[in-house]
Amino acid sequence: KFNSPHDFVESWNTFADIVLTIAPNVKMVFCVNAGMPVERYAPDPQFVHYTAVDTYNKHPEIIVDPRIIHTDSSFSTLCGPTVRKLQDTFTQTPIMITEVGIEQGKESLPWMLEAAQTAASWEGISAFMPFAWNKYKFMSFDEANWLEVMSGDNLKGFGEYIRSKQAFATLH
């Protein structure tokens, strides 16, 4: 039944109104994938306490939904337009970048470092969550095994960068 943006917005607003009436301490998070049409799905701002965007950069040989998985683009190119739409639509709402995904590999650390630097420079970003995965084991338990993909030189390099540059000192 909920196949249109209008149906989604009405459902969100109704659900949020009910939840916030019962539990006013609950915070509602409107999260979209980078590149999705924020303006078509944006709920009433009174029912959104935080906004968020998920961004994924993928290997070109993996077949996935091209609307949400992008290939070999910069973080700024992938996420920037959506962040700007969220800023324009929800002017008083903090923005979280809740998943910044990059497939494990030789280029993942430089890409993630660029993402961290860029996110730290954007106005209104309140959170940043890096995410790596191994889609070569698609639909297996190991697909979500962070011990395998967030390890070694990439994890060490990302941690050293964050500590040495204090990239997130500007986040609030």
Coordinates of C-alpha atoms in Angstrom, one line a residue:
K1 CA 0.0 0.0 0.0
F2 CA 2.8 2.5 0.8
N3 CA 4.3 2.7 -2.7
S4 CA 4.4 6.5 -3.3
P5 CA 6.4 9.3 -1.7
H6 CA 3.1 10.8 -0.5
D7 CA 2.1 7.6 1.2
F8 CA 5.5 7.4 2.9
V9 CA 5.3 11.0 4.2
E10 CA 1.7 10.6 5.5
S11 CA 2.7 7.3 7.2
W12 CA 5.8 8.9 8.8
N13 CA 3.9 11.9 10.1
T14 CA 1.1 9.7 11.5
F15 CA 3.5 7.2 13.1
A16 CA 5.8 10.0 14.5
D17 CA 2.8 11.9 15.9
I18 CA 1.6 8.7 17.7
V19 CA 5.0 7.8 19.0
L20 CA 5.9 11.3 20.2
T21 CA 2.5 11.6 22.0
I22 CA 3.1 8.4 23.9
A23 CA 6.9 8.8 24.4
P24 CA 7.9 12.5 24.0
N25 CA 11.6 11.6 24.8
V26 CA 11.9 9.5 21.6
K27 CA 13.9 11.1 18.8
M28 CA 12.9 10.5 15.2
V29 CA 15.7 10.0 12.6
F30 CA 15.0 10.5 8.9
C31 CA 17.8 8.7 7.0
V32 CA 18.2 8.5 3.3
N33 CA 20.7 6.9 0.9
A34 CA 22.9 9.4 -0.9
G35 CA 21.4 10.3 -4.3
M36 CA 17.8 9.6 -3.3
P37 CA 15.2 12.4 -3.8
V38 CA 15.0 13.9 -0.3
E39 CA 12.4 16.5 -1.4
R40 CA 10.0 13.8 -2.4
Y41 CA 10.2 11.8 0.9
A42 CA 10.8 14.5 3.4
P43 CA 8.4 14.3 6.4
D44 CA 7.1 17.3 8.3
P45 CA 10.1 18.9 10.0
Q46 CA 8.2 18.9 13.3
F47 CA 8.5 15.1 13.2
V48 CA 12.2 14.9 12.5
H49 CA 14.8 15.4 15.2
Y50 CA 17.8 14.2 13.3
T51 CA 18.5 13.7 9.6
A52 CA 21.0 11.1 8.3
V53 CA 22.5 10.0 5.0
D54 CA 24.1 6.7 4.1
T55 CA 26.8 6.6 1.3
Y56 CA 28.4 3.5 -0.2
N57 CA 31.3 3.3 -2.7
K58 CA 31.4 -0.1 -4.4
H59 CA 33.5 -2.2 -6.7
P60 CA 32.2 -2.2 -10.3
E61 CA 32.1 -6.0 -10.6
I62 CA 29.5 -6.4 -7.9
I63 CA 25.9 -6.3 -9.2
V64 CA 23.8 -4.2 -6.8
D65 CA 21.1 -1.6 -6.9
P66 CA 22.8 1.3 -8.8
R67 CA 20.5 3.9 -7.1
I68 CA 22.2 3.4 -3.8
I69 CA 25.6 1.9 -4.5
H70 CA 28.0 4.0 -6.5
T71 CA 31.3 3.1 -8.1
D72 CA 34.6 5.0 -7.8
S73 CA 33.3 8.4 -6.9
S74 CA 34.6 10.8 -4.2
F75 CA 32.7 11.1 -1.0
S76 CA 31.9 14.7 -1.8
T77 CA 30.4 13.8 -5.1
L78 CA 28.4 10.9 -3.7
C79 CA 27.2 12.6 -0.5
G80 CA 27.4 16.3 -1.0
P81 CA 24.2 16.9 -3.0
T82 CA 22.1 14.9 -0.5
V83 CA 23.6 16.7 2.5
R84 CA 22.8 20.0 0.9
K85 CA 19.2 18.9 0.3
L86 CA 18.9 17.9 3.9
Q87 CA 20.3 21.2 5.0
D88 CA 17.8 23.1 2.8
T89 CA 14.8 21.0 3.9
F90 CA 15.5 20.6 7.6
T91 CA 17.2 23.9 8.5
Q92 CA 17.3 23.4 12.2
T93 CA 18.0 19.7 12.3
P94 CA 21.5 18.1 12.9
I95 CA 22.8 15.8 10.1
M96 CA 24.4 12.5 10.8
I97 CA 26.4 10.6 8.2
T98 CA 25.4 7.2 9.6
E99 CA 27.1 4.9 7.2
V100 CA 30.0 5.8 5.0
G101 CA 30.8 2.5 3.2
I102 CA 33.8 1.5 1.2
E103 CA 34.7 -2.0 0.0
Q104 CA 37.9 -3.2 1.6
G105 CA 40.9 -2.9 -0.7
K106 CA 44.0 -0.9 -1.5
E107 CA 42.0 2.3 -2.2
S108 CA 39.7 2.1 0.8
L109 CA 41.9 4.0 3.3
P110 CA 42.5 7.0 1.1
W111 CA 38.8 7.2 0.2
M112 CA 37.8 6.9 3.9
L113 CA 40.3 9.6 4.9
E114 CA 38.9 11.9 2.2
A115 CA 35.4 11.2 3.5
A116 CA 36.4 12.0 7.1
Q117 CA 38.1 15.3 6.0
T118 CA 35.1 16.3 3.9
A119 CA 32.5 15.5 6.6
A120 CA 34.5 17.4 9.2
S121 CA 34.5 20.5 6.9
W122 CA 30.7 20.5 6.3
E123 CA 28.4 22.7 8.4
G124 CA 25.9 21.0 10.6
I125 CA 27.4 17.5 10.6
S126 CA 26.9 16.0 14.0
A127 CA 28.1 12.4 13.5
F128 CA 30.2 10.3 11.1
M129 CA 30.2 6.5 11.1
P130 CA 32.7 4.7 8.8
F131 CA 31.6 1.3 7.5
A132 CA 33.5 -1.3 5.4
W133 CA 32.3 -4.6 4.1
N134 CA 33.2 -7.6 2.0
K135 CA 30.6 -8.1 -0.7
Y136 CA 32.6 -10.8 -2.3
K137 CA 31.0 -13.0 0.3
F138 CA 27.5 -11.7 -0.6
M139 CA 24.7 -13.0 1.4
S140 CA 26.9 -15.0 3.7
F141 CA 27.6 -14.6 7.5
D142 CA 31.0 -13.2 6.7
E143 CA 29.5 -10.4 4.6
A144 CA 28.9 -8.5 7.9
N145 CA 32.1 -9.6 9.6
W146 CA 33.7 -6.4 10.8
L147 CA 36.7 -8.4 12.2
E148 CA 37.6 -9.3 8.7
V149 CA 37.1 -6.0 6.9
M150 CA 37.8 -3.3 9.5
S151 CA 41.2 -4.6 10.4
G152 CA 44.8 -4.4 9.5
D153 CA 46.4 -1.5 7.9
N154 CA 43.2 0.2 6.9
L155 CA 41.8 0.3 10.5
K156 CA 45.2 1.3 11.9
G157 CA 45.6 4.0 9.3
F158 CA 42.2 5.5 9.8
G159 CA 42.6 5.5 13.6
E160 CA 46.0 7.2 13.3
Y161 CA 44.6 9.9 11.0
I162 CA 41.7 10.6 13.3
R163 CA 44.0 11.0 16.3
S164 CA 46.7 13.0 14.6
K165 CA 44.6 15.4 12.6
Q166 CA 41.7 15.7 15.0
A167 CA 39.5 15.7 12.0
F168 CA 36.3 15.8 14.0
A169 CA 37.1 18.6 16.3
T170 CA 34.5 20.7 14.4
L171 CA 31.7 18.2 14.7
H172 CA 29.0 19.1 17.3

